[in-house]
Amino acid sequence: MLKLVTYPGVKVENLPGNCILPRKAGICTGPFSNNSIAAFSERCGIENSGPVFLTLRCNKKLPAEGYILEISEKGITVEASCEQGVIWALTTVANLLDDGKLPCCRIEDAPKYSHRGISLDCARHFFPAKEVKRIINTMSLAKLNVLHWHLSDDQGWRIESRKFPRLQEVSEAYFTQDEIRDVVQYAALRGVEIIPEIDLPGHTSGILAAYPEYSCSGREVNLAACGGIYPVILCAGKEKTSQFLKELLAEITKLFPGSRFHISGDEAPKSEWKKCPHCQARMRELGITSYEDLQADFSRRVSDILKSLGKQTICWNETLRADTPPEDIQIQYWTLQYRDTRQNACWVNRHILNKIFTQQKNIAIKRCIIIFHLFYCKRLEPFFQKYISTQWATTGYCCQIGTPLPGSCIFGQMLSTNSSE
């Protein structure tokens, strides 16, 4: 059996002999750009020169991210329908490389799930850009394709804003815009999409410590020194809060070319809203009496801003507590709460989901947690062992009403720079 981190799921054929990978190897990229070979060239120390040794071909019959890889003593051939497939094929080559040699083989491979991710929390535990890139490279070698990058919370705001500079001045540890662009480009060359997460409207002490006027009371807020749920959140009724978010999101979304943007929506206490005249006025205007519906209105307004910027909004599952949750958003589950709403949100594989929802045994609940990707891993290495040995880490869902996205996400909230080996 070939020694691979994620074993090909379609077909593997071992062939006789070995392939010696030269340091100077001509690469015929065909219809694909040089971006598709950048990570491979760096990992394997290959210079694109000399006689053609690696040939890339387009095969539109293959699924997205799928590939056919053939390694012979004379060279390497890759077939793929898109650059993502090329990247994963060459990642397989890099994984197989041992002291300059490759086993001759023919591999057909394609992912079972389109969303295979890790959530990295740099708000609570700041990782320098170099460390983030190392994590991205490691997850790419395991063919994980989504980095859910948590960049704001009560403990700090981690994105340089040139329009609202007090955000990073108060939080101190942050990524410059140039660093973020570099990380995003680095990830793209390794087949990894970055989905940023900015907590709204709760977990916003990192914002309000810099600009307290956007809360209900406007009183001074301090950065949190530890985890928890803090009562002062963004005001859902002040128009200037909405305008602030519009200007802030217009600036930072330019740093992330991907189509998806996470705005959290979890753990938002409503005690301040209940005393706020601005929130009360907004509720009267909307004709609502539920504070969960007020949060739904807040999320809907933010989603509209993001939509105008070309982004798809993702929220945590607490958003579904409202009687009228916002439409056209993707819901990502992280708790067992509100599981009765999942039947409406996840229509794909309904026969499986219905069985889960109707069972009340503890084993069914544990299975439900696994399906909606609850992983608090403290080290990446044990995750990869789990990922290889079971299917549990690949059966999660990030779902949109009408458009579920099967996949999984490993939570990095508990990771620190000392435990990410």
Short mmCIF file of C-alpha atoms in Angstrom, two decimals, residues 28-412:
data_model
loop_
_atom_site.label_atom_id
_atom_site.label_comp_id
_atom_site.label_asym_id
_atom_site.label_seq_id
_atom_site.Cartn_x
_atom_site.Cartn_y
_atom_site.Cartn_z
CA CYS A 28 4.22 21.11 -19.71
CA THR A 29 1.31 22.86 -17.97
CA GLY A 30 -1.03 22.64 -20.98
CA PRO A 31 -4.18 24.71 -20.32
CA PHE A 32 -3.30 25.23 -16.65
CA SER A 33 -1.48 28.21 -15.17
CA ASN A 34 1.87 28.10 -13.40
CA ASN A 35 -0.04 28.61 -10.13
CA SER A 36 -1.03 24.96 -10.23
CA ILE A 37 2.61 23.80 -10.01
CA ALA A 38 3.97 26.45 -7.61
CA ALA A 39 3.53 24.50 -4.36
CA PHE A 40 4.80 21.29 -5.97
CA SER A 41 7.95 22.99 -7.26
CA GLU A 42 8.65 24.47 -3.83
CA ARG A 43 7.98 21.28 -1.88
CA CYS A 44 10.04 19.07 -4.14
CA GLY A 45 12.77 21.58 -5.04
CA ILE A 46 12.02 21.28 -8.76
CA GLU A 47 13.25 23.75 -11.36
CA ASN A 48 11.04 23.93 -14.46
CA SER A 49 13.68 23.44 -17.14
CA GLY A 50 15.08 20.77 -19.43
CA PRO A 51 13.23 17.96 -21.24
CA VAL A 52 9.53 17.55 -20.39
CA PHE A 53 9.15 15.23 -17.41
CA LEU A 54 5.75 16.31 -16.06
CA THR A 55 2.75 16.74 -18.35
CA LEU A 56 -0.59 18.24 -17.32
CA ARG A 57 -3.71 17.48 -19.35
CA CYS A 58 -7.28 18.70 -19.08
CA ASN A 59 -9.94 16.00 -18.73
CA LYS A 60 -13.37 17.57 -18.36
CA LYS A 61 -14.93 14.19 -17.57
CA LEU A 62 -13.26 14.15 -14.16
CA PRO A 63 -15.09 15.61 -11.14
CA ALA A 64 -14.02 18.86 -9.52
CA GLU A 65 -10.80 18.33 -7.53
CA GLY A 66 -10.49 14.84 -9.01
CA TYR A 67 -7.42 13.67 -10.90
CA ILE A 68 -5.67 10.78 -12.63
CA LEU A 69 -1.99 10.49 -11.81
CA GLU A 70 0.39 8.17 -13.63
CA ILE A 71 4.01 7.84 -12.55
CA SER A 72 6.36 5.82 -14.73
CA GLU A 73 10.10 5.50 -14.96
CA LYS A 74 10.02 7.99 -17.85
CA GLY A 75 7.97 10.72 -16.21
CA ILE A 76 4.71 11.89 -14.67
CA THR A 77 1.33 12.58 -16.27
CA VAL A 78 -1.59 14.33 -14.58
CA GLU A 79 -5.16 14.61 -15.83
CA ALA A 80 -7.61 16.95 -14.14
CA SER A 81 -10.66 19.03 -14.97
CA CYS A 82 -9.47 22.10 -13.04
CA GLU A 83 -6.39 23.52 -11.36
CA GLN A 84 -7.57 22.28 -7.97
CA GLY A 85 -7.31 18.72 -9.26
CA VAL A 86 -3.79 19.40 -10.53
CA ILE A 87 -2.77 20.76 -7.13
CA TRP A 88 -4.05 17.64 -5.34
CA ALA A 89 -2.39 15.31 -7.85
CA LEU A 90 0.96 17.04 -7.35
CA THR A 91 0.38 17.03 -3.59
CA THR A 92 0.12 13.25 -3.88
CA VAL A 93 3.43 13.24 -5.75
CA ALA A 94 5.03 15.29 -2.98
CA ASN A 95 3.67 12.88 -0.37
CA LEU A 96 5.04 9.88 -2.27
CA LEU A 97 8.51 11.35 -2.80
CA ASP A 98 11.11 9.50 -0.73
CA ASP A 99 14.77 10.42 -1.06
CA GLY A 100 14.28 11.59 -4.63
CA LYS A 101 12.35 8.47 -5.68
CA LEU A 102 8.70 7.87 -6.52
CA PRO A 103 6.96 4.47 -6.75
CA CYS A 104 5.57 3.85 -10.21
CA CYS A 105 1.79 3.76 -9.98
CA ARG A 106 -1.51 4.90 -11.46
CA ILE A 107 -3.96 6.68 -9.15
CA GLU A 108 -7.50 7.84 -9.73
CA ASP A 109 -8.77 10.01 -6.91
CA ALA A 110 -11.54 12.45 -6.09
CA PRO A 111 -12.78 13.84 -2.75
CA LYS A 112 -15.93 12.47 -1.20
CA TYR A 113 -16.73 15.83 0.39
CA SER A 114 -16.36 19.26 -1.14
CA HIS A 115 -15.75 21.09 2.16
CA ARG A 116 -12.84 19.71 4.20
CA GLY A 117 -11.67 22.26 6.69
CA ILE A 118 -9.95 23.46 9.81
CA SER A 119 -11.08 26.38 11.95
CA LEU A 120 -8.12 28.40 13.23
CA ASP A 121 -8.83 30.88 16.02
CA CYS A 122 -6.30 33.72 15.87
CA ALA A 123 -8.50 36.03 17.94
CA ARG A 124 -8.11 34.14 21.23
CA HIS A 125 -4.69 32.67 20.41
CA PHE A 126 -2.75 34.88 18.02
CA PHE A 127 -0.61 33.04 15.48
CA PRO A 128 1.95 35.03 13.47
CA ALA A 129 1.56 34.89 9.70
CA LYS A 130 4.50 32.51 9.35
CA GLU A 131 2.81 30.01 11.66
CA VAL A 132 -0.52 30.36 9.84
CA LYS A 133 1.23 29.54 6.57
CA ARG A 134 2.87 26.48 8.14
CA ILE A 135 -0.54 25.24 9.28
CA ILE A 136 -1.97 25.87 5.81
CA ASN A 137 0.83 23.87 4.23
CA THR A 138 0.25 20.99 6.64
CA MET A 139 -3.49 20.87 6.03
CA SER A 140 -2.91 21.07 2.28
CA LEU A 141 -0.69 18.00 2.45
CA ALA A 142 -3.73 16.22 3.95
CA LYS A 143 -5.87 17.64 1.11
CA LEU A 144 -7.97 19.79 3.43
CA ASN A 145 -9.27 22.64 1.31
CA VAL A 146 -10.84 25.23 3.64
CA LEU A 147 -9.27 27.35 6.35
CA HIS A 148 -11.96 28.93 8.49
CA TRP A 149 -9.91 31.85 9.86
CA HIS A 150 -11.37 33.34 13.05
CA LEU A 151 -10.09 36.93 13.21
CA SER A 152 -12.11 38.81 15.81
CA ASP A 153 -13.56 38.12 19.24
CA ASP A 154 -13.72 39.57 22.74
CA GLN A 155 -9.98 39.09 23.12
CA GLY A 156 -9.01 41.17 20.11
CA TRP A 157 -9.39 42.35 16.52
CA ARG A 158 -6.69 40.88 14.26
CA ILE A 159 -7.03 42.68 10.89
CA GLU A 160 -5.33 45.95 10.04
CA SER A 161 -7.94 48.56 9.18
CA ARG A 162 -6.70 51.77 7.62
CA LYS A 163 -10.14 53.32 7.90
CA PHE A 164 -10.63 52.43 11.58
CA PRO A 165 -7.05 52.18 12.91
CA ARG A 166 -7.98 52.06 16.60
CA LEU A 167 -9.13 48.47 16.03
CA GLN A 168 -5.57 47.21 15.75
CA GLU A 169 -4.08 49.89 17.99
CA VAL A 170 -6.13 48.64 20.94
CA SER A 171 -5.69 44.94 20.18
CA GLU A 172 -1.96 45.29 19.38
CA ALA A 173 -1.41 41.82 17.92
CA TYR A 174 -2.79 41.81 14.38
CA PHE A 175 -2.12 40.92 10.76
CA THR A 176 -1.24 43.72 8.37
CA GLN A 177 -3.20 43.86 5.15
CA ASP A 178 -0.08 42.85 3.23
CA GLU A 179 0.37 39.82 5.50
CA ILE A 180 -3.23 38.76 4.92
CA ARG A 181 -2.86 39.08 1.14
CA ASP A 182 0.31 36.99 1.32
CA VAL A 183 -1.36 34.29 3.43
CA VAL A 184 -4.39 34.18 1.12
CA GLN A 185 -2.17 33.82 -1.94
CA TYR A 186 -0.05 31.18 -0.22
CA ALA A 187 -3.20 29.22 0.60
CA ALA A 188 -4.61 29.51 -2.92
CA LEU A 189 -1.43 28.01 -4.40
CA ARG A 190 -1.96 25.02 -2.09
CA GLY A 191 -5.62 24.49 -2.95
CA VAL A 192 -6.93 26.07 0.26
CA GLU A 193 -9.81 28.56 0.36
CA ILE A 194 -9.79 31.00 3.27
CA ILE A 195 -13.13 31.87 4.86
CA PRO A 196 -12.68 34.76 7.31
CA GLU A 197 -14.88 34.97 10.40
CA ILE A 198 -15.72 38.29 12.05
CA ASP A 199 -17.95 37.93 15.13
CA LEU A 200 -21.19 39.94 14.87
CA PRO A 201 -23.15 41.07 16.87
CA GLY A 202 -21.80 39.22 19.94
CA HIS A 203 -18.20 38.51 20.95
CA THR A 204 -17.38 42.06 19.85
CA SER A 205 -15.33 43.43 22.77
CA GLY A 206 -12.41 43.58 20.34
CA ILE A 207 -14.38 46.12 18.29
CA LEU A 208 -16.03 47.97 21.15
CA ALA A 209 -12.80 48.42 23.11
CA ALA A 210 -11.76 50.64 20.20
CA TYR A 211 -15.13 52.15 19.27
CA PRO A 212 -17.55 51.86 22.22
CA GLU A 213 -20.07 54.19 20.56
CA TYR A 214 -21.33 51.29 18.46
CA SER A 215 -22.76 49.46 21.47
CA CYS A 216 -26.14 50.32 22.97
CA SER A 217 -24.81 52.25 25.96
CA GLY A 218 -21.57 53.60 24.49
CA ARG A 219 -19.79 52.90 27.76
CA GLU A 220 -16.14 51.89 27.92
CA VAL A 221 -15.36 48.25 27.11
CA ASN A 222 -12.13 46.37 27.84
CA LEU A 223 -10.60 43.52 25.89
CA ALA A 224 -11.37 40.17 27.47
CA ALA A 225 -8.48 38.43 29.19
CA CYS A 226 -10.05 34.99 28.93
CA GLY A 227 -12.83 33.12 27.19
CA GLY A 228 -16.48 33.63 28.03
CA ILE A 229 -19.69 35.31 26.94
CA TYR A 230 -19.68 39.07 27.50
CA PRO A 231 -22.87 41.14 27.78
CA VAL A 232 -21.94 44.28 25.84
CA ILE A 233 -22.42 43.68 22.12
CA LEU A 234 -23.06 45.75 19.01
CA CYS A 235 -26.28 47.75 18.98
CA ALA A 236 -28.90 46.37 16.61
CA GLY A 237 -30.85 49.65 16.50
CA LYS A 238 -28.32 52.41 15.89
CA GLU A 239 -28.05 53.38 12.25
CA LYS A 240 -24.46 54.52 12.78
CA THR A 241 -23.53 50.95 13.83
CA SER A 242 -24.88 49.66 10.53
CA GLN A 243 -22.97 52.36 8.64
CA PHE A 244 -19.77 51.50 10.54
CA LEU A 245 -20.10 47.85 9.55
CA LYS A 246 -20.80 48.79 5.96
CA GLU A 247 -17.58 50.80 5.74
CA LEU A 248 -15.51 48.26 7.67
CA LEU A 249 -16.68 45.28 5.63
CA ALA A 250 -16.16 47.17 2.38
CA GLU A 251 -12.52 47.55 3.39
CA ILE A 252 -11.69 44.10 4.73
CA THR A 253 -13.61 41.96 2.23
CA LYS A 254 -11.16 43.17 -0.44
CA LEU A 255 -8.46 41.18 1.35
CA PHE A 256 -10.31 37.88 0.87
CA PRO A 257 -11.13 37.01 -2.77
CA GLY A 258 -13.17 33.92 -1.82
CA SER A 259 -16.94 34.04 -2.14
CA ARG A 260 -17.79 33.13 1.49
CA PHE A 261 -17.65 35.30 4.61
CA HIS A 262 -18.53 34.18 8.16
CA ILE A 263 -20.22 36.63 10.55
CA SER A 264 -20.66 34.23 13.49
CA GLY A 265 -23.97 35.12 15.21
CA ASP A 266 -23.38 32.86 18.22
CA GLU A 267 -23.62 33.64 21.92
CA ALA A 268 -25.07 37.15 21.66
CA PRO A 269 -26.66 38.15 25.02
CA LYS A 270 -29.68 40.41 24.65
CA SER A 271 -29.57 42.15 28.07
CA GLU A 272 -28.28 45.42 26.60
CA TRP A 273 -30.79 45.34 23.74
CA LYS A 274 -33.65 45.01 26.21
CA LYS A 275 -32.70 48.35 27.80
CA CYS A 276 -31.76 50.18 24.58
CA PRO A 277 -34.17 52.79 23.13
CA HIS A 278 -32.58 52.38 19.69
CA CYS A 279 -33.21 48.62 19.69
CA GLN A 280 -36.75 49.14 20.98
CA ALA A 281 -37.43 51.63 18.20
CA ARG A 282 -36.09 49.20 15.60
CA MET A 283 -38.36 46.44 16.92
CA ARG A 284 -41.40 48.70 16.73
CA GLU A 285 -40.46 49.67 13.19
CA LEU A 286 -40.25 46.01 12.21
CA GLY A 287 -43.34 45.00 14.18
CA ILE A 288 -41.50 42.29 16.11
CA THR A 289 -41.40 41.40 19.81
CA SER A 290 -38.67 38.74 19.86
CA TYR A 291 -35.04 39.69 20.43
CA GLU A 292 -34.01 36.65 18.40
CA ASP A 293 -35.91 38.19 15.50
CA LEU A 294 -34.03 41.43 16.13
CA GLN A 295 -30.78 39.52 15.78
CA ALA A 296 -32.13 37.96 12.60
CA ASP A 297 -32.78 41.47 11.29
CA PHE A 298 -29.24 42.49 12.26
CA SER A 299 -27.78 39.45 10.48
CA ARG A 300 -29.98 40.09 7.45
CA ARG A 301 -28.71 43.66 7.16
CA VAL A 302 -25.10 42.54 7.42
CA SER A 303 -25.79 39.79 4.88
CA ASP A 304 -27.20 42.38 2.50
CA ILE A 305 -24.00 44.41 2.85
CA LEU A 306 -21.91 41.34 2.11
CA LYS A 307 -24.10 40.38 -0.82
CA SER A 308 -23.53 43.83 -2.34
CA LEU A 309 -19.80 43.11 -1.98
CA GLY A 310 -20.14 39.77 -3.77
CA LYS A 311 -19.97 37.57 -0.67
CA GLN A 312 -22.05 34.65 0.60
CA THR A 313 -22.83 34.98 4.31
CA ILE A 314 -22.27 32.14 6.77
CA CYS A 315 -23.66 32.16 10.35
CA TRP A 316 -23.56 29.77 13.27
CA ASN A 317 -26.71 27.81 14.05
CA GLU A 318 -27.97 30.16 16.78
CA THR A 319 -29.24 32.32 13.93
CA LEU A 320 -32.02 29.77 13.47
CA ARG A 321 -33.53 30.62 16.85
CA ALA A 322 -35.49 33.43 15.21
CA ASP A 323 -39.05 32.86 14.01
CA THR A 324 -38.03 34.45 10.72
CA PRO A 325 -34.33 33.66 10.18
CA PRO A 326 -32.61 35.49 7.34
CA GLU A 327 -32.70 33.73 3.99
CA ASP A 328 -29.84 33.13 1.59
CA ILE A 329 -27.31 32.49 4.33
CA GLN A 330 -25.36 29.33 4.99
CA ILE A 331 -25.79 27.84 8.45
CA GLN A 332 -22.83 26.15 10.11
CA TYR A 333 -23.58 23.99 13.14
CA TRP A 334 -21.31 23.90 16.16
CA THR A 335 -23.74 22.93 18.94
CA LEU A 336 -26.51 20.44 19.50
CA GLN A 337 -28.95 23.29 20.14
CA TYR A 338 -31.85 23.95 17.80
CA ARG A 339 -31.51 20.53 16.20
CA ASP A 340 -35.24 20.55 15.46
CA THR A 341 -34.58 23.28 12.88
CA ARG A 342 -32.14 21.11 10.97
CA GLN A 343 -34.86 19.13 9.24
CA ASN A 344 -35.92 22.31 7.48
CA ALA A 345 -32.41 23.52 6.76
CA CYS A 346 -30.91 20.25 5.53
CA TRP A 347 -33.09 18.67 2.91
CA VAL A 348 -30.29 16.67 1.35
CA ASN A 349 -29.89 13.16 2.81
CA ARG A 350 -33.16 13.79 4.65
CA HIS A 351 -33.80 10.11 5.20
CA ILE A 352 -30.53 9.93 7.19
CA LEU A 353 -31.12 13.18 9.05
CA ASN A 354 -34.70 12.29 9.99
CA LYS A 355 -33.46 9.10 11.60
CA ILE A 356 -30.96 11.09 13.65
CA PHE A 357 -33.46 13.73 14.72
CA THR A 358 -36.14 11.28 15.82
CA GLN A 359 -33.81 9.12 17.91
CA GLN A 360 -33.31 10.26 21.49
CA LYS A 361 -30.63 7.83 22.59
CA ASN A 362 -27.29 9.19 23.70
CA ILE A 363 -25.50 7.44 20.87
CA ALA A 364 -27.68 9.27 18.39
CA ILE A 365 -26.84 12.59 20.04
CA LYS A 366 -23.13 11.85 19.87
CA ARG A 367 -23.48 10.96 16.22
CA CYS A 368 -25.33 14.22 15.64
CA ILE A 369 -22.46 16.15 17.19
CA ILE A 370 -20.02 14.43 14.87
CA ILE A 371 -22.11 15.13 11.82
CA PHE A 372 -22.11 18.82 12.57
CA HIS A 373 -18.35 18.95 13.06
CA LEU A 374 -17.66 19.49 16.74
CA PHE A 375 -13.93 18.98 17.00
CA TYR A 376 -11.93 20.80 19.68
CA CYS A 377 -8.50 19.47 18.80
CA LYS A 378 -5.46 20.55 20.79
CA ARG A 379 -2.96 19.11 18.33
CA LEU A 380 -3.14 18.60 14.59
CA GLU A 381 -1.28 15.28 14.59
CA PRO A 382 -3.99 13.33 16.48
CA PHE A 383 -6.54 14.80 14.08
CA PHE A 384 -4.73 13.41 11.06
CA GLN A 385 -4.66 9.98 12.72
CA LYS A 386 -8.40 10.25 13.33
CA TYR A 387 -9.00 11.56 9.83
CA ILE A 388 -7.26 8.60 8.27
CA SER A 389 -8.76 5.90 10.50
CA THR A 390 -12.43 6.91 10.52
CA GLN A 391 -15.04 8.66 8.44
CA TRP A 392 -16.28 10.68 11.40
CA ALA A 393 -14.17 13.71 10.56
CA THR A 394 -15.62 13.89 7.08
CA THR A 395 -19.35 13.77 7.68
CA GLY A 396 -20.16 17.30 8.76
CA TYR A 397 -22.42 19.80 7.10
CA CYS A 398 -22.24 23.47 6.36
CA CYS A 399 -25.71 23.95 4.95
CA GLN A 400 -27.67 26.68 3.27
CA ILE A 401 -31.46 26.61 3.15
CA GLY A 402 -31.93 24.93 -0.21
CA THR A 403 -28.20 24.33 -0.81
CA PRO A 404 -26.45 22.07 1.70
CA LEU A 405 -22.68 21.76 1.47
CA PRO A 406 -21.43 18.40 2.76
CA GLY A 407 -18.10 18.61 4.50
CA SER A 408 -16.40 18.91 7.83
CA CYS A 409 -14.55 21.48 9.88
CA ILE A 410 -12.03 20.92 12.64
CA PHE A 411 -12.34 23.49 15.42
CA GLY A 412 -9.03 25.19 16.27
#
